[in-house]
GROMACS .gro file of C-alpha atoms in nm:
model
  197
    1MET     CA    1   3.220  -8.461  -7.738
    2ALA     CA    2   3.511  -8.373  -7.970
    3TYR     CA    3   3.776  -8.391  -7.698
    4GLU     CA    4   3.683  -8.747  -7.595
    5ARG     CA    5   3.685  -8.859  -7.956
    6GLN     CA    6   4.026  -8.698  -8.015
    7VAL     CA    7   4.165  -8.860  -7.700
    8GLY     CA    8   4.051  -9.199  -7.826
    9GLU     CA    9   4.214  -9.143  -8.163
   10TRP     CA   10   4.536  -8.954  -8.098
   11THR     CA   11   4.652  -9.037  -7.745
   12LEU     CA   12   4.856  -9.323  -7.606
   13PRO     CA   13   4.756  -9.478  -7.273
   14VAL     CA   14   5.002  -9.415  -6.992
   15ALA     CA   15   5.012  -9.783  -6.896
   16GLY     CA   16   5.037 -10.088  -7.117
   17GLU     CA   17   5.277 -10.304  -7.311
   18PRO     CA   18   5.598 -10.156  -7.453
   19LEU     CA   19   5.532  -9.965  -7.773
   20THR     CA   20   5.671 -10.038  -8.117
   21TRP     CA   21   5.729  -9.698  -8.274
   22SER     CA   22   5.732  -9.833  -8.628
   23ASP     CA   23   5.373  -9.950  -8.583
   24LEU     CA   24   5.273  -9.590  -8.510
   25PHE     CA   25   5.512  -9.382  -8.718
   26GLY     CA   26   5.682  -9.606  -8.973
   27ASP     CA   27   6.050  -9.522  -8.995
   28LEU     CA   28   6.029  -9.167  -8.855
   29PRO     CA   29   6.265  -9.079  -8.570
   30VAL     CA   30   6.075  -9.031  -8.244
   31VAL     CA   31   6.121  -8.745  -7.997
   32LEU     CA   32   5.968  -8.748  -7.649
   33ASP     CA   33   5.845  -8.400  -7.553
   34ILE     CA   34   5.796  -8.389  -7.176
   35GLY     CA   35   5.568  -8.133  -7.014
   36PHE     CA   36   5.469  -7.936  -7.321
   37GLY     CA   37   5.245  -7.696  -7.126
   38GLY     CA   38   5.015  -7.500  -7.356
   39GLY     CA   39   5.130  -7.703  -7.655
   40GLU     CA   40   5.263  -7.419  -7.869
   41GLY     CA   41   5.603  -7.582  -7.910
   42VAL     CA   42   5.462  -7.919  -8.011
   43VAL     CA   43   5.227  -7.762  -8.264
   44ALA     CA   44   5.497  -7.541  -8.415
   45LEU     CA   45   5.748  -7.823  -8.446
   46ALA     CA   46   5.490  -8.068  -8.580
   47ALA     CA   47   5.423  -7.821  -8.860
   48GLN     CA   48   5.792  -7.750  -8.923
   49ARG     CA   49   5.918  -8.110  -8.898
   50PRO     CA   50   5.683  -8.359  -9.062
   51ALA     CA   51   5.970  -8.609  -9.087
   52GLU     CA   52   6.000  -8.627  -8.706
   53ALA     CA   53   5.748  -8.806  -8.484
   54ILE     CA   54   5.657  -8.632  -8.160
   55VAL     CA   55   5.518  -8.803  -7.852
   56GLY     CA   56   5.413  -8.528  -7.613
   57VAL     CA   57   5.350  -8.601  -7.245
   58GLU     CA   58   5.149  -8.355  -7.037
   59VAL     CA   59   4.891  -8.341  -6.757
   60HIS     CA   60   4.748  -7.996  -6.841
   61THR     CA   61   4.416  -8.059  -7.014
   62PRO     CA   62   4.393  -7.725  -7.203
   63GLY     CA   63   4.739  -7.785  -7.350
   64ILE     CA   64   4.649  -8.139  -7.450
   65ALA     CA   65   4.327  -8.014  -7.611
   66HIS     CA   66   4.523  -7.750  -7.806
   67VAL     CA   67   4.759  -8.012  -7.949
   68LEU     CA   68   4.478  -8.256  -8.029
   69ASP     CA   69   4.285  -7.983  -8.212
   70ALA     CA   70   4.593  -7.909  -8.423
   71VAL     CA   71   4.657  -8.276  -8.491
   72GLU     CA   72   4.302  -8.323  -8.614
   73ALA     CA   73   4.286  -7.997  -8.811
   74ASN     CA   74   4.609  -8.076  -8.995
   75GLY     CA   75   4.562  -8.450  -9.031
   76TRP     CA   76   4.899  -8.513  -8.867
   77GLN     CA   77   4.995  -8.876  -8.840
   78HIS     CA   78   5.330  -8.804  -8.676
   79VAL     CA   79   5.206  -8.674  -8.338
   80ARG     CA   80   5.066  -8.858  -8.037
   81VAL     CA   81   4.985  -8.731  -7.690
   82VAL     CA   82   5.008  -8.897  -7.350
   83ASP     CA   83   4.777  -8.755  -7.083
   84GLY     CA   84   4.967  -8.839  -6.767
   85ASP     CA   85   5.293  -8.863  -6.579
   86VAL     CA   86   5.602  -8.932  -6.788
   87LEU     CA   87   5.747  -9.154  -6.513
   88GLU     CA   88   5.445  -9.382  -6.541
   89PHE     CA   89   5.472  -9.381  -6.921
   90LEU     CA   90   5.844  -9.458  -6.948
   91PRO     CA   91   5.804  -9.838  -6.908
   92ARG     CA   92   5.622  -9.830  -7.243
   93VAL     CA   93   5.921  -9.667  -7.418
   94PRO     CA   94   6.169  -9.926  -7.547
   95PRO     CA   95   6.541  -9.891  -7.466
   96ASP     CA   96   6.756  -9.710  -7.723
   97SER     CA   97   6.449  -9.614  -7.926
   98LEU     CA   98   6.428  -9.232  -7.907
   99ALA     CA   99   6.603  -8.984  -8.133
  100GLY     CA  100   6.565  -8.725  -7.862
  101VAL     CA  101   6.406  -8.599  -7.544
  102ARG     CA  102   6.287  -8.241  -7.501
  103MET     CA  103   6.214  -8.087  -7.164
  104TRP     CA  104   6.149  -7.717  -7.209
  105PHE     CA  105   6.085  -7.501  -6.904
  106PRO     CA  106   6.006  -7.780  -6.660
  107ASP     CA  107   5.844  -7.686  -6.329
  108PRO     CA  108   6.131  -7.526  -6.133
  109TRP     CA  109   6.000  -7.611  -5.783
  110PRO     CA  110   6.201  -7.314  -5.653
  111LYS     CA  111   6.176  -7.370  -5.278
  112ASN     CA  112   6.450  -7.579  -5.115
  113LYS     CA  113   6.199  -7.823  -4.968
  114GLN     CA  114   6.046  -7.875  -5.316
  115ARG     CA  115   6.361  -7.935  -5.517
  116HIS     CA  116   6.343  -8.311  -5.485
  117ARG     CA  117   6.037  -8.285  -5.712
  118ARG     CA  118   6.234  -8.142  -6.003
  119LEU     CA  119   6.212  -8.375  -6.300
  120PHE     CA  120   6.572  -8.341  -6.415
  121ARG     CA  121   6.724  -8.548  -6.136
  122PRO     CA  122   6.962  -8.847  -6.149
  123ASP     CA  123   6.708  -9.131  -6.137
  124VAL     CA  124   6.484  -8.979  -6.403
  125VAL     CA  125   6.774  -8.881  -6.628
  126ALA     CA  126   6.918  -9.233  -6.609
  127ALA     CA  127   6.581  -9.377  -6.716
  128LEU     CA  128   6.550  -9.126  -7.000
  129VAL     CA  129   6.902  -9.180  -7.129
  130ASP     CA  130   6.840  -9.557  -7.130
  131ARG     CA  131   6.574  -9.487  -7.392
  132VAL     CA  132   6.775  -9.250  -7.616
  133GLN     CA  133   6.973  -9.392  -7.905
  134VAL     CA  134   7.346  -9.333  -7.926
  135GLY     CA  135   7.371  -9.006  -8.116
  136GLY     CA  136   7.033  -8.892  -7.986
  137THR     CA  137   6.990  -8.577  -7.783
  138VAL     CA  138   6.851  -8.453  -7.454
  139HIS     CA  139   6.752  -8.085  -7.480
  140VAL     CA  140   6.652  -7.887  -7.172
  141ALA     CA  141   6.554  -7.520  -7.167
  142THR     CA  142   6.505  -7.327  -6.844
  143ASP     CA  143   6.509  -6.966  -6.732
  144ILE     CA  144   6.590  -7.056  -6.373
  145GLU     CA  145   6.965  -7.017  -6.312
  146ASP     CA  146   6.975  -7.271  -6.032
  147TYR     CA  147   6.789  -7.527  -6.242
  148ALA     CA  148   7.032  -7.476  -6.532
  149ARG     CA  149   7.320  -7.554  -6.295
  150GLN     CA  150   7.139  -7.864  -6.170
  151VAL     CA  151   7.081  -7.984  -6.526
  152ALA     CA  152   7.449  -7.944  -6.610
  153GLU     CA  153   7.558  -8.127  -6.295
  154VAL     CA  154   7.316  -8.416  -6.331
  155ALA     CA  155   7.401  -8.463  -6.698
  156ALA     CA  156   7.773  -8.453  -6.627
  157ALA     CA  157   7.729  -8.725  -6.365
  158ASP     CA  158   7.574  -8.958  -6.624
  159GLY     CA  159   7.874  -9.078  -6.821
  160ARG     CA  160   7.664  -9.139  -7.132
  161LEU     CA  161   7.595  -8.771  -7.201
  162ARG     CA  162   7.821  -8.508  -7.354
  163GLY     CA  163   7.734  -8.143  -7.403
  164GLY     CA  164   7.612  -7.850  -7.200
  165VAL     CA  165   7.501  -7.491  -7.242
  166ALA     CA  166   7.434  -7.411  -7.607
  167GLU     CA  167   7.307  -7.126  -7.818
  168ARG     CA  168   6.930  -7.127  -7.844
  169PRO     CA  169   6.854  -7.318  -8.165
  170GLU     CA  170   6.674  -7.102  -8.419
  171TRP     CA  171   6.415  -7.376  -8.463
  172ARG     CA  172   6.310  -7.383  -8.096
  173PRO     CA  173   5.973  -7.206  -8.067
  174ILE     CA  174   5.919  -6.946  -7.798
  175THR     CA  175   5.629  -7.051  -7.575
  176ARG     CA  176   5.396  -6.842  -7.364
  177TYR     CA  177   5.585  -6.948  -7.052
  178GLU     CA  178   5.915  -6.833  -7.199
  179ARG     CA  179   5.763  -6.499  -7.303
  180ARG     CA  180   5.641  -6.443  -6.948
  181GLY     CA  181   5.991  -6.516  -6.817
  182LEU     CA  182   6.150  -6.277  -7.065
  183ALA     CA  183   5.900  -6.008  -6.963
  184ALA     CA  184   5.997  -6.069  -6.600
  185GLY     CA  185   6.366  -6.028  -6.686
  186ARG     CA  186   6.468  -6.395  -6.674
  187THR     CA  187   6.724  -6.529  -6.922
  188PRO     CA  188   6.649  -6.860  -7.094
  189HIS     CA  189   6.926  -7.119  -7.112
  190ASP     CA  190   6.941  -7.410  -7.354
  191LEU     CA  191   7.139  -7.717  -7.250
  192ILE     CA  192   7.185  -7.980  -7.518
  193PHE     CA  193   7.346  -8.319  -7.460
  194GLU     CA  194   7.423  -8.608  -7.694
  195ARG     CA  195   7.415  -8.970  -7.586
  196VAL     CA  196   7.762  -9.095  -7.670
  197GLN     CA  197   7.757  -9.451  -7.537
   0.00000   0.00000   0.00000
C-alpha cells in the first residue's frame, strides 16, 4: 500500500536516539511544525521555501497522508513527518537546534476543565524553547481570544522569549481550519516570539 511505503520513507519515528539534522537535511535550517492538521500549510510552505527543512508533527492520518503524497509527488527532500505526539518526540530534538517552531491553530480546549490540555503551556513552552536557537522564532496563530492571551502570558513568563502579537505574515498560508473560523466570525491572531538568550 502506498501509504505504508511513504511512511517508511518519509517519516521519523516518535521514539529513538536524538536526531542529527544535518544527516537528514544538510545545512538547511529546521522548523518544527506542530499539529499541522490537514497539511495545507506544510505543503504550501514546502513549495515556497525549499531552503527551509520542515519537520511536521501530527496525529491526524488524513493530514499526514496529504503531506506524504505531496512530498512524494514533488520529490521533496526537505520535509519529514512524525506520526505521533510532539511531547513524545521532543527528546529526539537536540537542544538549540531549531530555527523555529510553528503552532498554528492548536486545539483550543475551550472548556475550563479542559484548559490544562492546551499545548501552549509553561512546561511545553520551556521544552520547546530549549530546542530553538538564539535568534530562532516561535510562531503561534489562533482565532481564540482567550488562547491568544494565554500564549502571550506564557511566553512573557519565559525570560528567553521576546515578542508578541504581530501582523499576519504574508507568507503564512490560510488553512481550512482558519477559513472555517473566519466564516464563523472569529479573528485570527499571530503571535511571534524570538529566542533572545
